[in-house]
Short mmCIF file of C-alpha atoms in Angstrom, two decimals:
data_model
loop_
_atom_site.label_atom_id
_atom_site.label_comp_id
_atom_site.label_asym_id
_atom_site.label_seq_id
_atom_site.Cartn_x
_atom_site.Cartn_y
_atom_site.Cartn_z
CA UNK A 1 135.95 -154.00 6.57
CA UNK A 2 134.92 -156.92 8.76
CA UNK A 3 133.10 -159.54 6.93
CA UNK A 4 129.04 -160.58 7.53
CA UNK A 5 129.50 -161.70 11.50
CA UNK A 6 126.39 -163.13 13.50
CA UNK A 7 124.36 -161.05 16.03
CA UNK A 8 124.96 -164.41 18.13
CA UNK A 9 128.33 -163.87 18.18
CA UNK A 10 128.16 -160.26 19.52
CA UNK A 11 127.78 -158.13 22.26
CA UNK A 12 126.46 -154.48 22.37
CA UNK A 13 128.71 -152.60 24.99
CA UNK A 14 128.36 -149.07 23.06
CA UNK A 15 126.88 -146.49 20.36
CA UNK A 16 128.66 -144.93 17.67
CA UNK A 17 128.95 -141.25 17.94
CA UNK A 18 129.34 -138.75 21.29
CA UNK A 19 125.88 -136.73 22.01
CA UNK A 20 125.56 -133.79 23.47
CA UNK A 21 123.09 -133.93 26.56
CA UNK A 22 120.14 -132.16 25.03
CA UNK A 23 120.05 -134.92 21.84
CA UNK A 24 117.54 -137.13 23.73
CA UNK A 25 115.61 -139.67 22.87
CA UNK A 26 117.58 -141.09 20.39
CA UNK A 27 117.97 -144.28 18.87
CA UNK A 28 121.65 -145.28 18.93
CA UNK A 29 123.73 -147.03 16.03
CA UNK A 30 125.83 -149.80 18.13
CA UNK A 31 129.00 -150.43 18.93
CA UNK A 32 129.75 -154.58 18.91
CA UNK A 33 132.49 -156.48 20.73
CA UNK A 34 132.97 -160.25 20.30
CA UNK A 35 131.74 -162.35 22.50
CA UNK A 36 134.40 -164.74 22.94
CA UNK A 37 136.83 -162.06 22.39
CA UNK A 38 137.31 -158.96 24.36
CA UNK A 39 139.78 -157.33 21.81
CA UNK A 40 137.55 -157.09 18.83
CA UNK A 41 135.11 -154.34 18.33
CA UNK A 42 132.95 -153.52 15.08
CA UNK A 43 131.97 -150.14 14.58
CA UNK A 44 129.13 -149.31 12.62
CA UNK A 45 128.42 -148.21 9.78
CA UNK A 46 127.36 -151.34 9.09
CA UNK A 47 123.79 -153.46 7.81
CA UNK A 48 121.95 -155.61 9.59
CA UNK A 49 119.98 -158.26 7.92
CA UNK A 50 118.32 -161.41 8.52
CA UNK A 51 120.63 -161.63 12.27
CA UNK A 52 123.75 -160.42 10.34
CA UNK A 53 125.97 -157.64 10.16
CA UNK A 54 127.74 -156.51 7.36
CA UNK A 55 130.49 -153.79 6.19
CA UNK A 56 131.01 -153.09 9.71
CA UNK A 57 134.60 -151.81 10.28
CA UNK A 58 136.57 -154.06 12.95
CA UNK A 59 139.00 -152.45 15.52
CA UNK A 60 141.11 -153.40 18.65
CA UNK A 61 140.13 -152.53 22.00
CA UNK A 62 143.08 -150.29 22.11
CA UNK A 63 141.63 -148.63 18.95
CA UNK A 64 138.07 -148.59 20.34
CA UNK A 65 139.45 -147.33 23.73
CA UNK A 66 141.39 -144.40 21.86
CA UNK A 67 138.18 -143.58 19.71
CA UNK A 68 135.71 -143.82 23.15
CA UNK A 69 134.75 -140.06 24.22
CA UNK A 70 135.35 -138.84 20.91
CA UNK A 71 133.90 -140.97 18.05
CA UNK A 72 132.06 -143.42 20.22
CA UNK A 73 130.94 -144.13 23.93
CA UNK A 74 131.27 -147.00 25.45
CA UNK A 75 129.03 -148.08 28.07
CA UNK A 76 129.52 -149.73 31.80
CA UNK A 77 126.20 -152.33 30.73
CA UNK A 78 126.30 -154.64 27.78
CA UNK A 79 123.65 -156.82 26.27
CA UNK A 80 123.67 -160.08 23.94
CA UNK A 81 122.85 -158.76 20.50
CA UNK A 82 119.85 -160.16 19.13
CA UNK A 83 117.99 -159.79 16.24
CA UNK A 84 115.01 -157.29 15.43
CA UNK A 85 116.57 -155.28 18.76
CA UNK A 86 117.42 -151.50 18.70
CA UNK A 87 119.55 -149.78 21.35
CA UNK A 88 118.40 -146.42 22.35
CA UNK A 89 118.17 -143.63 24.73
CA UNK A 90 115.33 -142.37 27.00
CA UNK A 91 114.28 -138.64 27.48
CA UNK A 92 115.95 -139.41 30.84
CA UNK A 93 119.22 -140.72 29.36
CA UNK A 94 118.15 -143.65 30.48
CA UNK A 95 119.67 -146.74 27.43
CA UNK A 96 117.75 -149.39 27.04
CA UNK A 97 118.23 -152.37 24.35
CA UNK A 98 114.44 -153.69 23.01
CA UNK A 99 112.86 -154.92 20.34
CA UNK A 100 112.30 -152.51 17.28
CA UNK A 101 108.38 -152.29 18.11
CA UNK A 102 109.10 -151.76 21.74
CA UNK A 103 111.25 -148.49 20.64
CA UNK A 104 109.03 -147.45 18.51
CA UNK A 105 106.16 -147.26 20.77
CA UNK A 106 108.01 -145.75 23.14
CA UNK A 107 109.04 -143.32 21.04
CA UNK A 108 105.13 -142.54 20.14
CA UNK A 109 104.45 -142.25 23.34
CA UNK A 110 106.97 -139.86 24.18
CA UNK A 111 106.13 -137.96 20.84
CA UNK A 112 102.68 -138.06 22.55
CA UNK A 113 103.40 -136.76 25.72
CA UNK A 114 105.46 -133.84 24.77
CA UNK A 115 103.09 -132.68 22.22
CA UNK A 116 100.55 -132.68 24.79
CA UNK A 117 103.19 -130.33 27.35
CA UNK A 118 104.27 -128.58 24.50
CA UNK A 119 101.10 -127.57 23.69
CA UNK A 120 100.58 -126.25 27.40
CA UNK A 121 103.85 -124.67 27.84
CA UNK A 122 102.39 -122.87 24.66
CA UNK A 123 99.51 -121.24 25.99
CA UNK A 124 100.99 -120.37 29.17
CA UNK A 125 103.51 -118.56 26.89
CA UNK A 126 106.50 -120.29 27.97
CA UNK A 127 107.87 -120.19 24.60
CA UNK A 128 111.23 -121.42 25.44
CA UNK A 129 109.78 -124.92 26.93
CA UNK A 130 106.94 -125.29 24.13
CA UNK A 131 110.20 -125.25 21.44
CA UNK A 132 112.49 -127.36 23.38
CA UNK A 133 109.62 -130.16 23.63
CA UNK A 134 109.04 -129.58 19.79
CA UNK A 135 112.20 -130.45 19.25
CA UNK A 136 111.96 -133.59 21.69
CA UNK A 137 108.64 -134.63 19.77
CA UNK A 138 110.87 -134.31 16.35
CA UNK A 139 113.64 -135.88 17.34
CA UNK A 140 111.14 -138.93 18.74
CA UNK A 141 109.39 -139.25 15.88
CA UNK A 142 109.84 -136.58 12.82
CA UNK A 143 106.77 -138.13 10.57
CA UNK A 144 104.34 -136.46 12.65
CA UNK A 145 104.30 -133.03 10.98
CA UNK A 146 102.28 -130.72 13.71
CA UNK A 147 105.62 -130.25 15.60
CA UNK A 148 107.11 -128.70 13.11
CA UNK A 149 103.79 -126.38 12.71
CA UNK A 150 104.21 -125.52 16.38
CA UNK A 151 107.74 -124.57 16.87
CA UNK A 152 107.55 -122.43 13.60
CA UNK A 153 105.15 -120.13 15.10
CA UNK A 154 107.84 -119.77 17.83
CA UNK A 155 110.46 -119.16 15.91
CA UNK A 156 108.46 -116.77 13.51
CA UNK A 157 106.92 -114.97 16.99
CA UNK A 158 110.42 -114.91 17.43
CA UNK A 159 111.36 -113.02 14.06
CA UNK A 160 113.40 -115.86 13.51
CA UNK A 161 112.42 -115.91 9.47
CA UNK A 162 115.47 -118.33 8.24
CA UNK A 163 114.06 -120.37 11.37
CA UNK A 164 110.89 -120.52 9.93
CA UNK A 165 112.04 -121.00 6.55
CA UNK A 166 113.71 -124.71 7.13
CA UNK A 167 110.72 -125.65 8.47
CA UNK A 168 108.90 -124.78 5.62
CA UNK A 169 111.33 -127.04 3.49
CA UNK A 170 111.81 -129.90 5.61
CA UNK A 171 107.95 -130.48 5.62
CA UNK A 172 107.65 -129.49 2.37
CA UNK A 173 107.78 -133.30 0.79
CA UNK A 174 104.45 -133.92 3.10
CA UNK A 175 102.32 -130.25 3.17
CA UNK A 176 102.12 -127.30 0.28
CA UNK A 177 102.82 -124.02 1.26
CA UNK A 178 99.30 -123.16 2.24
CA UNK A 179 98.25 -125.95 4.56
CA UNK A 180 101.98 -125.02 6.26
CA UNK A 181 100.54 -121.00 6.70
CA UNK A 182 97.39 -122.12 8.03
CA UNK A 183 98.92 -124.29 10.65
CA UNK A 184 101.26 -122.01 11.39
CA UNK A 185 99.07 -119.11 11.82
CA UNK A 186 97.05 -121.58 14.02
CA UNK A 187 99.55 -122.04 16.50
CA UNK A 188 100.56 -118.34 16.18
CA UNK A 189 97.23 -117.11 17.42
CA UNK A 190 97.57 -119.29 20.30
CA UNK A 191 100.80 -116.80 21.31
CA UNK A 192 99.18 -113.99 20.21
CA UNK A 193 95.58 -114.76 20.73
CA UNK A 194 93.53 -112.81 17.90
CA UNK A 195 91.79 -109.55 19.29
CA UNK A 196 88.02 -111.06 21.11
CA UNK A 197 85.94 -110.76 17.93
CA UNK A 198 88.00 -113.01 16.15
CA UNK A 199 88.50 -115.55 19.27
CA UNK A 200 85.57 -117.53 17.96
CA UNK A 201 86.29 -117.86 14.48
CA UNK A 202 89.81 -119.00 15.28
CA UNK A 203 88.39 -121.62 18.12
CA UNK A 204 85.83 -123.00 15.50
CA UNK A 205 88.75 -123.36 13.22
CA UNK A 206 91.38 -125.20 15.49
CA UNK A 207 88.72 -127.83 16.22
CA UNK A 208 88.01 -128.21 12.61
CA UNK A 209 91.38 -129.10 12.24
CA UNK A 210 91.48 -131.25 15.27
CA UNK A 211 88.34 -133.21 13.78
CA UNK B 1 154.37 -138.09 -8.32
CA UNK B 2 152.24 -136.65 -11.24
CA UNK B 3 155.30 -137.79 -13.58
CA UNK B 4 155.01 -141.12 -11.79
CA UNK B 5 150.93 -140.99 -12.67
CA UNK B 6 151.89 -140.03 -16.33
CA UNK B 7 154.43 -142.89 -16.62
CA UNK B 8 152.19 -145.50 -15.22
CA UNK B 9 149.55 -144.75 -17.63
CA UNK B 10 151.86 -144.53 -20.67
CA UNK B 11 153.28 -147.82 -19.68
CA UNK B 12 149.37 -149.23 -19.52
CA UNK B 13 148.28 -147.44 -21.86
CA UNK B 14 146.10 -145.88 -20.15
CA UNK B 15 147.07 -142.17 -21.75
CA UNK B 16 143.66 -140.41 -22.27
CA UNK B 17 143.72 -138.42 -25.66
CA UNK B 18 142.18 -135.58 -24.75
CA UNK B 19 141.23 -135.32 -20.85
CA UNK B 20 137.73 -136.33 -20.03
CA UNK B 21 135.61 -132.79 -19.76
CA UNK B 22 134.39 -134.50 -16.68
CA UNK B 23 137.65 -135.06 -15.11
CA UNK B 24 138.50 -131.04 -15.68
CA UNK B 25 135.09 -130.59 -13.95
CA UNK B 26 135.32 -132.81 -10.93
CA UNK B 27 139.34 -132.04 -10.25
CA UNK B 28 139.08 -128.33 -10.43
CA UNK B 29 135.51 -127.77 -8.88
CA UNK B 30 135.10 -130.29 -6.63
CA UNK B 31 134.29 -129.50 -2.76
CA UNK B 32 135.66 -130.19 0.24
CA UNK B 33 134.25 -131.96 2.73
CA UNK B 34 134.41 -131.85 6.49
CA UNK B 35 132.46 -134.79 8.52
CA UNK B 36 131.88 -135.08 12.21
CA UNK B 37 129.84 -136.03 14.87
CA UNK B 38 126.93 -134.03 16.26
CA UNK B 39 128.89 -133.39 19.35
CA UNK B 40 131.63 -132.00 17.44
CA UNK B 41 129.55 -129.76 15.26
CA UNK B 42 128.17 -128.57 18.33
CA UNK B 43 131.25 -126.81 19.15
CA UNK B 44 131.78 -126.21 15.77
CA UNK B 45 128.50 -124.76 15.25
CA UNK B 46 129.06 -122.79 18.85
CA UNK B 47 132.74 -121.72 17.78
CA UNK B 48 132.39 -121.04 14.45
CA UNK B 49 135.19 -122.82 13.95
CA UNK B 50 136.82 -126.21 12.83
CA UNK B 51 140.31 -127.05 14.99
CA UNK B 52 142.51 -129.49 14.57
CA UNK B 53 142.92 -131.82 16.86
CA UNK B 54 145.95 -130.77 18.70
CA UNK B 55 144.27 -127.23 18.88
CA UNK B 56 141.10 -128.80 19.81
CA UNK B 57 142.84 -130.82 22.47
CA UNK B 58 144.80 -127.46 23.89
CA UNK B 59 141.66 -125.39 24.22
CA UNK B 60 139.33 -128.53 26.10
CA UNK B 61 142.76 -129.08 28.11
CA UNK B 62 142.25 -132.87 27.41
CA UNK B 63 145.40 -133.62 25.60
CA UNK B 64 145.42 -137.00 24.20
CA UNK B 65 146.18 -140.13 26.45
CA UNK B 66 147.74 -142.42 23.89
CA UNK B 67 149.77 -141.76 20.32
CA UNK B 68 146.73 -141.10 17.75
CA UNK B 69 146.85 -141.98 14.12
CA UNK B 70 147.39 -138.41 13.71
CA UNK B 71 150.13 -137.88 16.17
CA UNK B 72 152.12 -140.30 14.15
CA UNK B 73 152.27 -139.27 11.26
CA UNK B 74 152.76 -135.45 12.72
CA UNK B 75 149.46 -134.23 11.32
CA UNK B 76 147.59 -133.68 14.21
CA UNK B 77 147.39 -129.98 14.07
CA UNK B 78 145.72 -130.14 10.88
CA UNK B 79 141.71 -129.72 9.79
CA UNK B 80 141.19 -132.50 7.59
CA UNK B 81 139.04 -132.42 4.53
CA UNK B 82 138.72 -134.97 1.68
CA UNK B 83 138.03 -133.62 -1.99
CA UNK B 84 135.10 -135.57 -2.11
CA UNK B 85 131.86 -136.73 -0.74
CA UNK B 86 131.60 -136.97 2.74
CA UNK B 87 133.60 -140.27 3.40
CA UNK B 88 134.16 -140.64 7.20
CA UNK B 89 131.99 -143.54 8.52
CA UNK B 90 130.31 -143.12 11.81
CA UNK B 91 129.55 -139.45 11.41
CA UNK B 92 126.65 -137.62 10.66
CA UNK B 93 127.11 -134.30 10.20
CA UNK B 94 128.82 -132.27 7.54
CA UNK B 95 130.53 -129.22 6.18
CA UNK B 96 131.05 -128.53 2.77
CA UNK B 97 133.77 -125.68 1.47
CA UNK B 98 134.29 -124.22 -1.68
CA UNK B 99 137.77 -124.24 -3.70
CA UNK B 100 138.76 -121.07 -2.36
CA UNK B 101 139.69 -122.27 0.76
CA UNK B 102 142.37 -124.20 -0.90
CA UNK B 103 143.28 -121.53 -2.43
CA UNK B 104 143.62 -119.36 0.37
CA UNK B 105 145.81 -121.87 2.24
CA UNK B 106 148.10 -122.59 -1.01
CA UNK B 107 151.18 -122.25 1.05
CA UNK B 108 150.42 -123.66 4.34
CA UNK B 109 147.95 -126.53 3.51
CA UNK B 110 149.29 -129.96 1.91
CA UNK B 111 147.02 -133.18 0.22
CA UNK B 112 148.00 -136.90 -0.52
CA UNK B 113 146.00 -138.52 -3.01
CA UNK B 114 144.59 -141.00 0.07
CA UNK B 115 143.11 -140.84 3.19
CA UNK B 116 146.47 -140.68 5.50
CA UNK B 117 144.89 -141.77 8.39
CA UNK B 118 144.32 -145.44 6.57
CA UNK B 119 147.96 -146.25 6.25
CA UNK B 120 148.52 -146.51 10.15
CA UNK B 121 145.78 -148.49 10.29
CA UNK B 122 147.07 -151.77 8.42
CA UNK B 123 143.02 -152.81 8.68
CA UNK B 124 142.66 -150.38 6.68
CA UNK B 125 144.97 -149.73 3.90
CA UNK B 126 147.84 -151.84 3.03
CA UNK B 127 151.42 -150.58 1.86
CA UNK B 128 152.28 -153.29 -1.11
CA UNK B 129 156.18 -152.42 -0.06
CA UNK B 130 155.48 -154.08 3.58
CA UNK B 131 158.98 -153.00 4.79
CA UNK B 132 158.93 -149.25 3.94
CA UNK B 133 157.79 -147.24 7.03
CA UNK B 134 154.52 -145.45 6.89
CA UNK B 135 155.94 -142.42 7.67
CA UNK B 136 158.42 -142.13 4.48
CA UNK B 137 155.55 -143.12 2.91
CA UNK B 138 153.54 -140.93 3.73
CA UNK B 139 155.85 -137.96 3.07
CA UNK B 140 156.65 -139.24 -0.15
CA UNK B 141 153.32 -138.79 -1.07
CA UNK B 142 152.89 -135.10 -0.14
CA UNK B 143 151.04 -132.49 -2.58
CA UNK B 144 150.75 -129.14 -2.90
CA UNK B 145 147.41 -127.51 -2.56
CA UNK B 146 145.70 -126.76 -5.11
CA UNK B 147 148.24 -128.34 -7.51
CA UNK B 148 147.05 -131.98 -6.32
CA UNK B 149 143.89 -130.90 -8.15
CA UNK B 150 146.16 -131.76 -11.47
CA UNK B 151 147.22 -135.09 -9.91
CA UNK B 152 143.67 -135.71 -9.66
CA UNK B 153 142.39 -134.38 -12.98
CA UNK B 154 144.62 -137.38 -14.83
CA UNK B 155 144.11 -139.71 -12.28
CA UNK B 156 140.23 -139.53 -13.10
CA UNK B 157 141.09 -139.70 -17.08
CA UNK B 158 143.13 -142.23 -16.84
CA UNK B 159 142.67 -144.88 -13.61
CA UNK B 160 138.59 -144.82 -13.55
CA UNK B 161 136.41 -146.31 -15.83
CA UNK B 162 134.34 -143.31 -15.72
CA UNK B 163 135.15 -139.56 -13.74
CA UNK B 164 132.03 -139.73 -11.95
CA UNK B 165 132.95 -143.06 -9.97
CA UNK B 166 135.39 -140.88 -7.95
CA UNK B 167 132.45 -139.16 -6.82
CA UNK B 168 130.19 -142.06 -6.37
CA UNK B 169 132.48 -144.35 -4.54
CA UNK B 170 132.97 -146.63 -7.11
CA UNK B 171 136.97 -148.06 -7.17
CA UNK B 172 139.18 -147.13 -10.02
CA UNK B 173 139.75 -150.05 -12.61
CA UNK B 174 143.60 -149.46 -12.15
CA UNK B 175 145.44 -149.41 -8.80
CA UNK B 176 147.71 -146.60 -10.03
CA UNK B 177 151.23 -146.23 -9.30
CA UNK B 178 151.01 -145.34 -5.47
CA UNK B 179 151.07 -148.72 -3.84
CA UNK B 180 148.38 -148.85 -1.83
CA UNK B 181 145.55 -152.17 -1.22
CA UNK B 182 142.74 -152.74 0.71
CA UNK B 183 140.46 -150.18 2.52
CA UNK B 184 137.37 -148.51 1.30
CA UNK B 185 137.11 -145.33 -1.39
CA UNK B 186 139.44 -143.61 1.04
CA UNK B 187 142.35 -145.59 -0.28
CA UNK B 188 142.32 -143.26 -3.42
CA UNK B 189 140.15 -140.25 -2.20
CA UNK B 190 142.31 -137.30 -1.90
CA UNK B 191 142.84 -136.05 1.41
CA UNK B 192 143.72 -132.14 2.15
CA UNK B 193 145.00 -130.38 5.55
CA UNK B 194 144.83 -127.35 6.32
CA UNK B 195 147.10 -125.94 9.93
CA UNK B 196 145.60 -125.61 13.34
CA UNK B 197 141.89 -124.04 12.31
CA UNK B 198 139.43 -123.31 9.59
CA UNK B 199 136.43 -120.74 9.98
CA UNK B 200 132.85 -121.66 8.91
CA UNK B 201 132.41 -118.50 7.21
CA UNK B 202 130.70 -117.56 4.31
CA UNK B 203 133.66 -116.90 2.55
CA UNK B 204 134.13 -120.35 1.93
CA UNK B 205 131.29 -122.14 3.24
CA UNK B 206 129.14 -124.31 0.77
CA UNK B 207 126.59 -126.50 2.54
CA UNK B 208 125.70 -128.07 5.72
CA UNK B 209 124.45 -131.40 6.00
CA UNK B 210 122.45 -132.15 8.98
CA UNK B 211 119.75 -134.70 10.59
CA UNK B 212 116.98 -132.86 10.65
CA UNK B 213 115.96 -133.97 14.83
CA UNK B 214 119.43 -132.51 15.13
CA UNK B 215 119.00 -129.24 13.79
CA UNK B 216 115.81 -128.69 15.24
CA UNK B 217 116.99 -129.56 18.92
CA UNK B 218 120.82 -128.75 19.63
CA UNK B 219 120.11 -125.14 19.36
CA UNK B 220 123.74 -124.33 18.68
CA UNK B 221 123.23 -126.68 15.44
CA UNK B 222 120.08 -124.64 14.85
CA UNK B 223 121.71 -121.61 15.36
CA UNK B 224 124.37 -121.94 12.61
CA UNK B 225 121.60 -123.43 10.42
CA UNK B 226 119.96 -119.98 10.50
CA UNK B 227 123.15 -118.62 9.85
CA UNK B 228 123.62 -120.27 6.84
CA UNK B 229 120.12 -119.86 5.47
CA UNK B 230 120.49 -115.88 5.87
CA UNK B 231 124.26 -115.97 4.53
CA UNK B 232 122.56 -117.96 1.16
CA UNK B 233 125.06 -120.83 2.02
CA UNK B 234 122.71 -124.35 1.35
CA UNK B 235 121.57 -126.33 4.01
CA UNK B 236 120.65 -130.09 3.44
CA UNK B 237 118.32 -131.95 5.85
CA UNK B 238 118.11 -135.81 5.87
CA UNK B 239 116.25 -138.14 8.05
CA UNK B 240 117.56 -139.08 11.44
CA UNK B 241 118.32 -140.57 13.66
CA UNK B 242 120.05 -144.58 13.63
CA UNK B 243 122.12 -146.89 11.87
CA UNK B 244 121.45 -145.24 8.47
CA UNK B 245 122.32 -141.22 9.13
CA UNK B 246 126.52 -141.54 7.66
CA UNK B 247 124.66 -143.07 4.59
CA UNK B 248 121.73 -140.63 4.38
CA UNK B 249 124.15 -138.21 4.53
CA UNK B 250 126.53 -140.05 2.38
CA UNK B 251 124.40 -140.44 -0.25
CA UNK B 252 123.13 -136.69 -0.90
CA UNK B 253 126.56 -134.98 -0.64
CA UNK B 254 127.18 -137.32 -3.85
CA UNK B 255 123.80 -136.10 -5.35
CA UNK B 256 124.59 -132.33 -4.29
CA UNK B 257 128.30 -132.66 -5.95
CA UNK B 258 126.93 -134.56 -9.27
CA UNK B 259 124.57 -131.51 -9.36
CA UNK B 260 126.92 -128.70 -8.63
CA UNK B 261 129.90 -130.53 -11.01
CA UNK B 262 127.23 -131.18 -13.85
#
C-alpha cells in the first residue's frame, strides 16, 4: 500500500474497473501514474483528502499494463490531477476530468433530460426506451426517487414482480410503502390509461403531485 | 500445517482453553466470497456462471499476453473465493456462496490460509525466508477443503485478539507460524479454489452485492437480480457509483456475515 502521495505529483491516465457500454454516465474511480515517473501507477481504492491520496495500492507499468482490459482501462488522454476534480463519463462515452460541482451539474442535467424523454417514451408506450432512460436517470443521480417510481410501473406492466420488488426496497429508506403504490400506480395509468370516467380524476391527481 | 499452528501457539502460549464459541461459528459457517467488476458480472450474470481464468480466457479466445500471477503459480484454472468478506480492492460487485459449495468440491478444490496471489507480488506480501521460491511456498501451504476450516477455527482462538477481527479486517496480534509480512487482511485471509467453473445457482448461492445504478441499468445484472429475489437468495444494494463502491460494498458483506455468524 503506497503511502499518502500528492495530487501534484500525479497524473490521471485511467479508471479503475472495465464497463460494459450501456453503464453510462458514470463517474470513474482513477487510475494515477507518476508524473516524473512513467513506471509507477496507483490504483484505487484509495482516499482523497485535503490534495492527497491515501491507501492507494502502487503497481508497475508492466503490472498496470497486464491488469488494463480486465481490472482497469487505461486511456490514450491524461490530465494533471488536481484537487476537488472528478473524472467521469458522458452519456456519449465521452470522459471528461472537472471539478466535482461541474460533474455534478452535469449529472442533474442529464438526470433532467432523460426524465423528461423518459417520460415521453412513456406515453408513446415505448416501454423499452422509457426503462432504459430510467435507468440512465438512476445511474446519473439515484437521490431523485421518481425514477425509480417510473420504471417500476414498467417492470410491474411487465409482470416483472421481483423487478418491482427491489425497487420497493431500495427506496424504501426515503418513501413508505404507500406513497411508493401511489406513485407507482401513477405512472401505471399512464401505460394503461384508466377507462375515460376515471381520466379526470387521475389527471387532477398527477398534477397534485406535480404541485 | 495445523500441527505447525498448534506448536506455535503452545510455544507462545497462546493455547486457547476451550475454543472461542465464536471461532467454531466464524470457521465452520463462514461464506465465501466472490468479487468482480461490473463487466465481469455481466457475463457472469449473462452465463450463469463464474470461470476461471484460463476457462474464461479459452471461451473469449483472448488468451493471456504475458505470465499472470495466476499462471505462475499454476492456479489459473481456478474460481477464486476468500472465506471472508469481500476483500478484492477495485471491484464492486459480489457473490456470496454458502459452505456447501466447499463441500461439494471436497476433492477437487484446495485453500491456503492467504491470499496466493499476494506472494508473487513482493508489494504485496513478503516471504520472511527471502530465498525460498514462491512456488514451494506456496505448495507447502496447500489445504484441503473444507478441512482448512479447522486451520482456521484455531487460528481465530489463538492468533486474534478477538474472532470477529477476522471478519472485520482487523490484523491478528500474532503473525503465526506461516512466514508471511506486509500486505493488507489478505495476508492471513484464507483463500479457496475451486477447478475451471462454479455455477450461480441456488444451490449454493447466498447473496449478491450490487450498486444499485448497476442493477437497475445492465439488464443482464438486473436480470440475475430478479433471479435471485424469486429463488429467496438475498440481494444487497449499496450506493454507486465512484471512488467509494469496493468500500460500500466492503463494508456490508462484513455487516451481512456478523449478522448471519451471530
Amino acid at each position: 500500500m503506497a503511502g499518502p502521495v500528492s495530487l501534484s505529483d500525479l497524473l490521471v491516465v485511467g479508471y479503475s474497473d472495465v464497463l460494459p457500454p450501456s453503464i453510462k454516465p458514470v463517474r470513474l474511480p482513477p487510475v494515477f501514474r507518476w508524473r516524473d515517473n512513467e513506471d509507477r501507477y496507483l490504483l484505487p481504492p484509495f482516499h482523497i483528502t485535503a490534495g492527497m491520496v491515501y491507501n492507494g495500492t502502487e503497481v508497475s507499468a508492466e503490472e498496470a499494463m497486464r491488469l488494463n482490459g480486465d481490472q482497469i482501462t487505461l486511456l490514450e488522454q491524461a490530465w494533471l490531477a488536481e484537487r476537488d476534480f472528478e473524472l467521469w463519463m458522458d452519456v456519449q462515452g465521452r470522459i471528461e476530468y472537472q471539478p466535482y460541482a461541474d460533474v455534478q451539474a452535469a449529472m442533474d442535467q442529464i438526470h433532467v433530460e432523460c426524465f423528461r424523454s423518459a417520460q415521453s417514451a412513456l406515453r408513446n408506450q415505448h416501454l423499452e426506451e422509457a426503462d432504459r432512460l430510467c435507468g440512465i436517470c438512476i445511474l446519473a443521480n439515484g437521490e431523485k426517487l421518481e425514477p425509480y417510481f417510473l420504471k417500476a410501473a414498467i417492470l410491474r406492466h411487465w409482470g416483472r414482480r421481483a423487478g418491482v420488488e427491489r425497487l420497493r426496497e431500495i427506496t424504501a429508506r426515503n418513501v413508505d410503502q404507500q406513497w411508493f403504490e401511489d406513485r407507482l400506480t401513477h405512472w401505471l395509468q399512464v401505460i394503461q390509461p384508466a377507462p375515460s370516467k376515471m381520466r379526470g380524476m387521475a389527471a387532477t391527481r398527477a398534477r397534485s403531485f406535480a404541485a | 500445517m495445523l500441527r505447525d499452528l498448534q506448536n506455535y501457539a503452545a510455544k507462545h502460549g497462546l493455547a486457547a482453553a476451550t475454543p472461542h464459541q465464536f471461532a467454531n461459528r466464524i470457521s465452520d459457517g463462514c461464506l465465501l466470497s466472490h468479487a468482480t467488476t461490473v463487466f465481469r458480472m455481466n457475463g457472469v450474470a449473462a452465463a450463469r456462471i463464474i470461470y476461471s481464468q484460463r476457462e474464461f480466457a479459452r471461451q473469449s479466445g483472448n488468451p493471456p499476453s504475458s505470465p499472470t500471477t495466476e499462471t505462475r503459480l499454476g492456479t489459473d484454472n481456478d474460481v477464486f473465493f476468500f472465506l471472508a468478506p469481500f476483500r478484492y480492492p477495485g471491484t464492486n460487485c459480489g457473490l456470496l456462496f454458502k459452505r456447501s459449495l466447499e463441500d461439494l468440491h471436497s476433492e477437487q478444490g484446495s485453500a491456503t490460509p492467504f491470499d496466493s496471489g499476494g506472494i508473487v507480488d513482493s508489494t504485496k506480501c513478503r516471504l520472511q525466508d527471502a530465498t525460498e521460491p514462491v512456488l514451494g511456498f506456496f505448495e507447502r501451504h496447500q489445504l484441503t477443503v473444507p478441512e482448512h476450516r479447522s486451520y482456521l477455527q484455531l487460528a481465530l482462538s489463538t492468533l486474534f485478539a478477538q474472532p470477529w477481527d477476522y471478519i472485520d479486517g482487523i490484523d491478528p496480534q500474532m503473525p503465526g507460524p506461516i512466514g508471511l509480512t506486509g500486505g493488507d487482511a489478505r495476508r492471513w485471509t484464507h483463500e479457496v479454489r475451486i477447478p475451471v467453473s462454479v455455477p450461480v445457482d441456488q444451490r449454493h448461492l447466498q447473496a449478491l452485492f450490487v450498486p444499485k445504478g448497476i442493477v437497475n441499468r445492465d439488464p443482464e445484472i438486473e436480470r440475475l437480480d430478479e433471479w435471485c429475489r424469486e429463488q429467496s437468495i438475498d440481494t444487497v444494494y449499496f450506493n454507486s457509483p465512484g471512488l467509494g463502491e469496493f468500500d460500500a460494498m466492503r463494508n456490508l458483506s462484513i455487516e451481512y456475515l456478523r449478522g448471519r455468524l451471530q
